[in-house]
Coordinates of C-alpha atoms in Angstrom, one line a residue:
Chain A
M1 CA 0.0 0.0 0.0
P2 CA 2.7 2.6 0.8
F3 CA 4.3 1.8 -2.7
L4 CA 0.9 2.5 -4.4
I5 CA 0.7 5.9 -2.6
Y6 CA 4.4 6.6 -3.6
L7 CA 3.6 5.7 -7.3
N8 CA 0.5 7.9 -7.3
F9 CA 2.6 10.8 -5.8
A10 CA 5.5 10.3 -8.3
I11 CA 3.2 10.2 -11.4
V12 CA 1.1 13.2 -10.4
L13 CA 3.8 15.6 -9.2
P14 CA 5.3 16.5 -12.6
I15 CA 2.0 17.4 -14.3
G16 CA 1.2 21.0 -15.1
L17 CA -1.0 21.9 -12.1
F18 CA 1.7 21.0 -9.6
Q19 CA 4.4 23.1 -11.4
N20 CA 2.7 26.0 -9.6
G21 CA 4.4 26.6 -6.3
V22 CA 1.3 26.8 -4.1
W23 CA -0.2 23.5 -5.4
R24 CA 3.2 21.9 -5.3
L25 CA 3.7 22.9 -1.7
A26 CA 0.3 21.5 -0.8
L27 CA 1.0 18.1 -2.4
L28 CA 4.5 17.9 -1.0
A29 CA 3.2 18.8 2.5
I30 CA 0.5 16.1 2.4
F31 CA 3.0 13.6 1.2
A32 CA 5.6 14.6 3.9
A33 CA 2.8 14.4 6.5
W34 CA 2.0 10.9 5.4
I35 CA 5.7 9.8 5.6
G36 CA 6.0 11.3 9.0
A37 CA 2.8 9.8 10.3
R38 CA 3.0 6.3 8.9
A39 CA 5.9 5.2 11.1
R40 CA 4.4 6.1 14.5
C41 CA 0.8 7.2 14.2
G42 CA -1.8 4.6 15.1
A43 CA -4.4 6.3 13.0
M44 CA -2.3 5.7 9.9
K45 CA -2.1 2.0 10.7
A46 CA -5.8 1.9 11.1
M47 CA -6.2 3.7 7.7
E48 CA -3.9 1.1 6.1
Q49 CA -5.9 -1.6 7.7
R50 CA -9.1 -0.2 6.3
L51 CA -7.5 0.1 2.9
A52 CA -6.4 -3.6 3.2
D53 CA -10.0 -4.6 4.2
A54 CA -11.5 -2.6 1.3
G55 CA -10.8 -5.3 -1.2
A56 CA -9.0 -5.4 -4.6
F57 CA -11.6 -3.5 -6.6
A58 CA -11.7 -0.6 -4.2
Q59 CA -7.9 -0.5 -4.1
L60 CA -7.7 -0.6 -7.9
A61 CA -10.2 2.3 -8.1
L62 CA -8.5 4.3 -5.5
F63 CA -4.9 3.9 -6.7
G64 CA -5.6 3.5 -10.4
A65 CA -7.5 6.7 -10.7
V66 CA -4.4 9.0 -10.5
P67 CA -2.3 7.2 -13.2
L68 CA -5.4 7.0 -15.5
A69 CA -6.1 10.7 -14.9
V70 CA -2.5 11.5 -15.8
F71 CA -2.8 9.3 -18.8
A72 CA -5.9 11.2 -20.0
I73 CA -4.2 14.6 -19.3
S74 CA -1.1 13.5 -21.1
L75 CA -3.0 12.6 -24.3
A76 CA -3.2 16.3 -25.1
S77 CA 0.3 17.1 -23.8
P78 CA 3.4 17.4 -26.1
N79 CA 5.3 15.0 -23.8
K80 CA 4.2 11.7 -25.2
V81 CA 6.6 9.7 -23.0
R82 CA 4.3 10.6 -20.0
I83 CA 1.4 8.6 -21.7
W84 CA 3.5 5.4 -21.5
E85 CA 4.7 6.2 -18.0
A86 CA 1.1 6.6 -16.8
L87 CA 0.1 3.3 -18.4
V88 CA 3.0 1.5 -16.8
V89 CA 2.2 2.9 -13.4
A90 CA -1.5 1.9 -13.8
F91 CA -0.3 -1.7 -14.7
M92 CA 2.0 -1.7 -11.7
V93 CA -0.8 -0.7 -9.4
A94 CA -3.0 -3.5 -10.8
A95 CA -0.1 -6.0 -10.4
A96 CA 0.6 -4.9 -6.8
V97 CA -3.1 -5.1 -5.9
W98 CA -3.3 -8.6 -7.5
R99 CA -0.2 -9.7 -5.7
N100 CA -1.5 -8.4 -2.4
H101 CA -4.5 -10.7 -2.7
R102 CA -2.5 -13.8 -3.7
S103 CA -0.6 -15.9 -1.2
G104 CA 2.5 -18.1 -1.4
P105 CA 6.0 -17.6 -2.8
L106 CA 6.8 -16.3 -6.3
S107 CA 6.1 -19.0 -8.8
G108 CA 4.1 -19.8 -12.0
K109 CA 1.8 -16.9 -12.9
T110 CA 3.3 -14.7 -10.3
S111 CA 6.8 -15.0 -11.6
R112 CA 5.6 -14.2 -15.1
L113 CA 3.9 -11.1 -13.7
V114 CA 7.1 -10.1 -11.9
G115 CA 9.0 -10.4 -15.3
A116 CA 6.4 -8.2 -16.9
V117 CA 6.7 -5.6 -14.1
I118 CA 10.5 -5.5 -14.4
L119 CA 10.4 -5.3 -18.2
L120 CA 7.8 -2.5 -18.2
A121 CA 9.6 -0.6 -15.4
L122 CA 12.8 -0.8 -17.5
S123 CA 10.9 0.6 -20.5
V124 CA 10.3 3.9 -18.7
P125 CA 14.0 4.9 -18.3
A126 CA 14.8 3.4 -21.7
L127 CA 12.1 5.4 -23.4
N128 CA 13.2 8.6 -21.6
L129 CA 16.8 8.0 -22.7
L130 CA 15.8 7.4 -26.3
S131 CA 13.7 10.6 -26.2
G132 CA 16.6 12.5 -24.7
I133 CA 18.9 11.3 -27.5
L134 CA 16.5 11.7 -30.4
V135 CA 15.1 15.1 -29.3
P136 CA 17.9 16.7 -27.4
K137 CA 16.7 18.8 -24.4
L138 CA 19.7 19.0 -22.2
S139 CA 18.8 21.9 -19.9
D140 CA 21.3 22.0 -17.1
V141 CA 24.1 24.5 -16.5
A142 CA 26.5 21.5 -16.4
T143 CA 26.2 21.2 -20.2
R144 CA 25.7 24.8 -21.1
R145 CA 29.4 25.2 -22.0
W146 CA 28.9 22.5 -24.7
M147 CA 25.6 23.7 -26.1
P148 CA 25.3 26.0 -29.1
C149 CA 24.3 29.5 -28.1
Chain B
M1 CA 37.8 25.0 -19.2
V2 CA 39.4 23.5 -16.0
L3 CA 41.9 21.5 -18.1
G4 CA 42.8 24.8 -19.8
G5 CA 43.6 26.4 -16.5
Q6 CA 40.5 28.6 -16.2
N7 CA 38.5 28.8 -13.0
P8 CA 34.9 27.8 -13.8
Y9 CA 33.6 29.7 -10.7
A10 CA 35.2 33.0 -12.0
A11 CA 33.7 32.6 -15.5
A12 CA 31.3 35.4 -16.3
H13 CA 29.1 33.7 -18.9
L14 CA 29.0 30.0 -18.0
D15 CA 25.6 30.4 -16.3
P16 CA 24.0 33.5 -17.8
L17 CA 20.6 32.5 -16.3
G18 CA 22.2 32.4 -12.8
A19 CA 23.4 36.0 -13.3
V20 CA 20.0 37.1 -14.5
N21 CA 18.3 35.2 -11.6
A22 CA 20.5 36.8 -8.9
H23 CA 20.4 40.3 -10.6
A24 CA 24.2 40.5 -10.6
P25 CA 26.9 39.7 -13.3
G26 CA 29.2 38.0 -10.7
Y27 CA 26.8 35.1 -10.5
G28 CA 27.5 33.8 -14.0
G29 CA 30.0 31.1 -12.8
Y30 CA 29.7 27.3 -12.4
K31 CA 27.0 26.4 -9.8
Y32 CA 28.1 22.9 -8.8
L33 CA 31.1 21.6 -6.9
P34 CA 34.4 20.2 -8.3
V35 CA 33.6 16.5 -8.0
M36 CA 30.7 17.0 -10.4
I37 CA 33.2 18.3 -13.0
G38 CA 35.4 15.2 -12.4
I39 CA 32.4 12.8 -12.8
H40 CA 31.1 14.3 -16.0
T41 CA 34.3 15.3 -17.8
P42 CA 35.2 11.8 -19.1
F43 CA 31.8 11.3 -20.5
V44 CA 31.3 14.7 -22.1
M45 CA 34.9 14.9 -23.4
S46 CA 34.5 11.5 -25.2
I47 CA 30.9 11.5 -26.3
G48 CA 30.0 15.2 -26.3
P49 CA 27.0 16.8 -24.6
M50 CA 25.0 13.6 -24.8
G51 CA 27.6 12.0 -22.5
M52 CA 25.6 13.5 -19.7
L53 CA 22.7 11.2 -20.5
W54 CA 25.0 8.1 -20.7
A55 CA 26.7 9.1 -17.4
N56 CA 23.2 9.4 -15.8
A57 CA 22.2 6.0 -17.3
L58 CA 25.2 4.4 -15.7
M59 CA 24.3 6.1 -12.4
V60 CA 20.7 4.9 -12.5
A61 CA 22.1 1.4 -12.8
I62 CA 24.4 2.0 -9.8
L63 CA 21.4 3.4 -7.9
C64 CA 19.4 0.2 -8.6
A65 CA 22.4 -1.9 -7.3
M66 CA 22.5 0.2 -4.1
V67 CA 18.7 -0.1 -3.6
Y68 CA 19.2 -3.9 -4.1
A69 CA 21.9 -3.9 -1.5
M70 CA 19.9 -1.9 1.1
V71 CA 16.8 -4.0 0.9
A72 CA 16.4 -7.7 1.9
G73 CA 14.2 -10.2 0.2
A74 CA 13.6 -11.0 -3.5
E75 CA 10.1 -9.6 -3.7
A76 CA 10.9 -6.4 -1.8
R77 CA 13.9 -5.8 -4.0
I78 CA 11.9 -6.2 -7.2
I79 CA 9.2 -3.9 -6.0
A80 CA 11.7 -1.3 -4.8
I81 CA 13.7 -1.3 -8.1
A82 CA 10.6 -1.3 -10.3
A83 CA 9.0 1.6 -8.3
L84 CA 12.3 3.5 -8.6
L85 CA 12.6 2.9 -12.4
V86 CA 9.1 4.1 -13.1
T87 CA 9.5 7.3 -11.1
P88 CA 9.1 10.0 -13.7
E89 CA 11.2 12.6 -11.7
L90 CA 14.2 10.2 -12.0
A91 CA 13.7 9.0 -15.6
E92 CA 12.8 12.3 -17.2
S93 CA 15.1 14.6 -15.3
S94 CA 18.2 12.4 -15.5
L95 CA 17.8 10.4 -18.7
A96 CA 15.9 12.8 -21.0
M97 CA 17.0 16.2 -19.7
G98 CA 20.4 15.4 -18.3
F99 CA 20.0 17.0 -14.9
N100 CA 22.9 16.3 -12.5
D101 CA 21.2 15.3 -9.3
L102 CA 22.2 11.6 -9.3
P103 CA 25.9 11.8 -8.2
G104 CA 25.1 13.5 -4.9
T105 CA 22.2 11.1 -4.2
L106 CA 24.5 8.1 -4.9
F107 CA 27.2 9.4 -2.5
V108 CA 24.6 9.9 0.2
L109 CA 22.9 6.5 -0.2
G110 CA 26.4 4.9 -0.3
A111 CA 27.1 6.7 3.0
F112 CA 23.9 5.3 4.6
L113 CA 24.9 1.8 3.3
V114 CA 28.3 1.8 4.9
R115 CA 27.6 3.9 8.1
N116 CA 27.6 0.9 10.4
R117 CA 30.7 -0.7 8.8
S118 CA 33.1 2.2 8.4
A119 CA 32.8 5.6 9.9
M120 CA 35.7 6.9 7.8
L121 CA 34.2 5.6 4.5
C122 CA 30.9 7.0 5.5
G123 CA 32.5 10.4 6.1
L124 CA 34.4 10.2 2.9
L125 CA 31.2 9.6 0.9
V126 CA 29.4 12.4 2.6
G127 CA 32.4 14.7 2.0
L128 CA 32.5 13.7 -1.7
G129 CA 28.7 14.3 -1.8
V130 CA 29.1 17.8 -0.5
S131 CA 32.0 18.3 -3.0
C132 CA 29.5 17.3 -5.7
K133 CA 26.4 19.3 -4.9
L134 CA 25.5 20.9 -1.6
M135 CA 22.1 19.1 -1.4
P136 CA 21.3 16.5 -0.4
A137 CA 24.7 15.6 1.2
L138 CA 24.7 18.6 3.5
V139 CA 21.6 17.3 5.1
A140 CA 23.1 13.8 5.5
T141 CA 26.3 15.2 7.2
T142 CA 24.6 15.6 10.6
I143 CA 22.1 12.8 10.2
L144 CA 24.8 10.2 9.6
F145 CA 27.2 11.6 12.3
P146 CA 28.4 8.7 14.5
P147 CA 29.1 10.1 18.0
R148 CA 31.3 7.2 19.0
Q149 CA 33.6 7.2 15.9
W150 CA 33.5 10.9 15.2
K151 CA 37.3 11.2 14.6
A152 CA 37.2 8.7 11.7
Y153 CA 34.0 10.3 10.3
I154 CA 35.5 13.8 10.3
A155 CA 38.8 12.5 8.8
G156 CA 36.9 10.9 6.0
G157 CA 34.8 13.9 5.5
A158 CA 37.8 16.2 5.3
L159 CA 39.3 13.9 2.7
G160 CA 36.1 14.1 0.6
L161 CA 36.1 17.9 0.9
L162 CA 39.6 18.3 -0.4
P163 CA 38.6 19.0 -4.0
T164 CA 36.2 21.7 -2.7
L165 CA 39.0 23.2 -0.6
V166 CA 41.3 23.3 -3.6
F167 CA 38.9 25.4 -5.7
L168 CA 38.0 27.5 -2.6
A169 CA 41.7 28.4 -2.1
W170 CA 42.1 29.0 -5.9
D171 CA 39.8 32.0 -5.8
P172 CA 37.5 32.3 -2.7
A173 CA 35.3 35.2 -3.7
P174 CA 33.7 33.8 -6.9
F175 CA 33.5 30.3 -5.4
L176 CA 31.6 31.5 -2.4
R177 CA 29.4 33.8 -4.6
N178 CA 28.3 31.1 -7.0
I179 CA 28.1 28.2 -4.5
V180 CA 26.9 29.7 -1.2
W181 CA 25.5 33.3 -1.7
F182 CA 23.7 32.4 -4.9
N183 CA 21.4 30.1 -3.0
L184 CA 20.6 32.9 -0.6
V185 CA 19.9 35.6 -3.1
R186 CA 18.4 33.7 -6.1
W187 CA 14.9 34.9 -7.0
P188 CA 12.1 32.4 -6.4
D189 CA 10.6 30.8 -9.5
P190 CA 7.0 29.6 -10.1
T191 CA 7.6 26.1 -8.7
S192 CA 8.0 27.6 -5.2
W193 CA 5.2 29.2 -3.1
R194 CA 7.8 31.9 -2.2
M195 CA 7.3 33.6 -5.6
F196 CA 3.8 34.5 -4.3
A197 CA 4.8 35.4 -0.7
P198 CA 6.7 38.3 0.9
V199 CA 10.5 37.9 0.8
W200 CA 10.9 38.0 4.6
L201 CA 8.4 35.0 4.9
G202 CA 10.4 32.9 2.4
R203 CA 13.7 33.6 4.1
A204 CA 12.2 32.9 7.6
A205 CA 10.9 29.5 6.2
S206 CA 14.4 28.7 4.9
V207 CA 16.0 29.5 8.3
G208 CA 13.3 27.5 10.1
A209 CA 13.9 24.5 7.8
V210 CA 17.6 24.6 8.5
L211 CA 17.1 24.9 12.3
A212 CA 14.6 22.0 12.3
G213 CA 17.1 19.9 10.4
L214 CA 19.9 20.7 12.8
G215 CA 17.7 20.1 15.8
G216 CA 16.5 16.7 14.5
S217 CA 20.1 15.7 13.7
A218 CA 21.2 16.6 17.2
W219 CA 18.4 14.5 18.6
L220 CA 19.4 11.5 16.4
A221 CA 23.1 11.9 17.4
L222 CA 22.1 12.0 21.1
R223 CA 19.9 8.9 20.7
A224 CA 22.7 7.1 18.9
W225 CA 25.1 8.1 21.8
R226 CA 22.8 6.9 24.5
E227 CA 21.3 3.7 23.1
A228 CA 22.9 0.5 21.7
P229 CA 22.7 0.1 18.0
Q230 CA 19.1 -0.8 17.1
R231 CA 17.6 -2.9 14.3
N232 CA 15.6 0.1 13.1
A233 CA 18.4 2.8 13.4
M234 CA 18.9 2.8 9.6
E235 CA 15.1 3.3 9.1
L236 CA 15.0 6.1 11.6
R237 CA 17.9 7.9 9.8
L238 CA 16.4 7.3 6.4
Q239 CA 13.1 8.6 7.5
F240 CA 14.6 11.7 9.1
F241 CA 16.7 12.3 6.0
V242 CA 13.7 12.1 3.7
M243 CA 11.7 14.4 5.9
A244 CA 14.5 17.0 6.3
V245 CA 15.2 17.1 2.5
L246 CA 11.5 17.5 1.8
V247 CA 11.1 20.3 4.3
I248 CA 14.2 22.1 2.8
I249 CA 12.8 21.7 -0.7
M250 CA 9.4 23.1 0.5
A251 CA 11.1 26.1 2.1
G252 CA 13.4 26.8 -0.9
A253 CA 13.2 29.4 -3.5
T254 CA 12.8 26.7 -6.2
A255 CA 11.2 23.2 -5.9
H256 CA 12.1 21.6 -9.3
D257 CA 11.1 18.1 -10.3
D258 CA 14.7 16.9 -10.3
Y259 CA 15.2 17.9 -6.6
M260 CA 12.9 15.0 -5.8
I261 CA 15.7 12.6 -6.9
W262 CA 17.5 13.7 -3.7
W263 CA 15.1 11.8 -1.4
M264 CA 12.9 9.5 -3.5
P265 CA 15.5 6.6 -3.7
A266 CA 15.9 6.8 0.1
L267 CA 12.1 6.7 0.6
V268 CA 11.9 3.7 -1.8
V269 CA 14.5 1.9 0.4
L270 CA 12.6 2.9 3.5
L271 CA 9.3 1.6 2.2
A272 CA 10.8 -1.7 0.9
R273 CA 12.4 -2.3 4.3
N274 CA 9.0 -2.0 5.9
L275 CA 7.1 -3.9 3.2
D276 CA 5.8 -6.7 5.3
W277 CA 2.2 -5.7 6.4
Q278 CA 1.9 -8.5 8.9
H279 CA 5.2 -7.5 10.5
R280 CA 3.5 -4.1 11.1
G281 CA 0.4 -5.6 12.5
I282 CA -1.8 -5.1 9.4
A283 CA -3.9 -8.2 8.5
V284 CA -4.3 -8.9 4.7
R285 CA -7.2 -10.9 3.4
R286 CA -5.7 -13.1 0.7
S287 CA -7.6 -15.2 -1.7

């Protein structure tokens, strides 16, 4: 469950709305409060217990909504890589929820799912690297000396 | 530039945006520390500007190896590495845009990894991290401080800071201007709430964040001094590190996507080390 919250945060932070300092501060503050509270606060544990009890479909709806919303927003965005990232995160949410509701060690269907998760996860940095090479967008001062003016 | 004998911190036009941002021409020099130059030079000299992306790709691989080493259990490792790889802040900032936040993060995570084995190596990695980019290593400096082996830690740290001291001694004024003062005078951008707030409030928030970080670190050091090493000491430090970096980012004049790389890998490690729901008293209905 904490990983699903992390994935939701990671996929939603870079979208346009949260480039605004006030919205960004609000999201970061909520996320920081969650990190701080989850280790010690009993209420957080109770909330996680309620989420665990809610069942697979409720968890899918709750944690799949953000990546699917980012997917929908990204369809109109010039950054097409984000479309793939959102789909991969949606798949990982589904895989994590499915795995949470299965018991036993990694074997058979589960190990094939793990292979798919790793392959899809690797596709995100690979696609970004390819995008950075094909459409150069180096933007750091570290490379400015080398960039044409 | 450095190989040609020129001081990058005294350069007037290396970072024209920095000079514009600080409203003074003296802020046009290099904005990172010397180890960063040492890390990127071989890649950029041999491949050209795109060498930044390949250097970052190599560092992402090293980061995955570090996360693997810091987490126990096959399933937890797979989840941690997969979550890290799909993190857009890491993939886009490092591999598409070539931002240089990874070296500092690697040094800091490495320091967390070796803290209980060698105080000197831990100090060296923290020192090299600071000699690379001030954040996030500066936050880790106090969080990782080992009260019982402080001499070895400080010796290692001093060794790691040597490259910085060389450039500081070369020409102190432009070095301090571009590395230290720039962070205090830079104008907020739209990614920070400070752009929409009075200047005094933003500066007060920064001071408050630094004081909170120092106070928390002192508490951690005191706790480490009084108590025997505990199983969850690493978790406590990682959690405090993540919180402190987040607070500093939130209080800063800029809060760019790539800054999230400073703390996200540490959080992934922290979550993966506490993955077992049942261990934490949460019952899971399994089918």
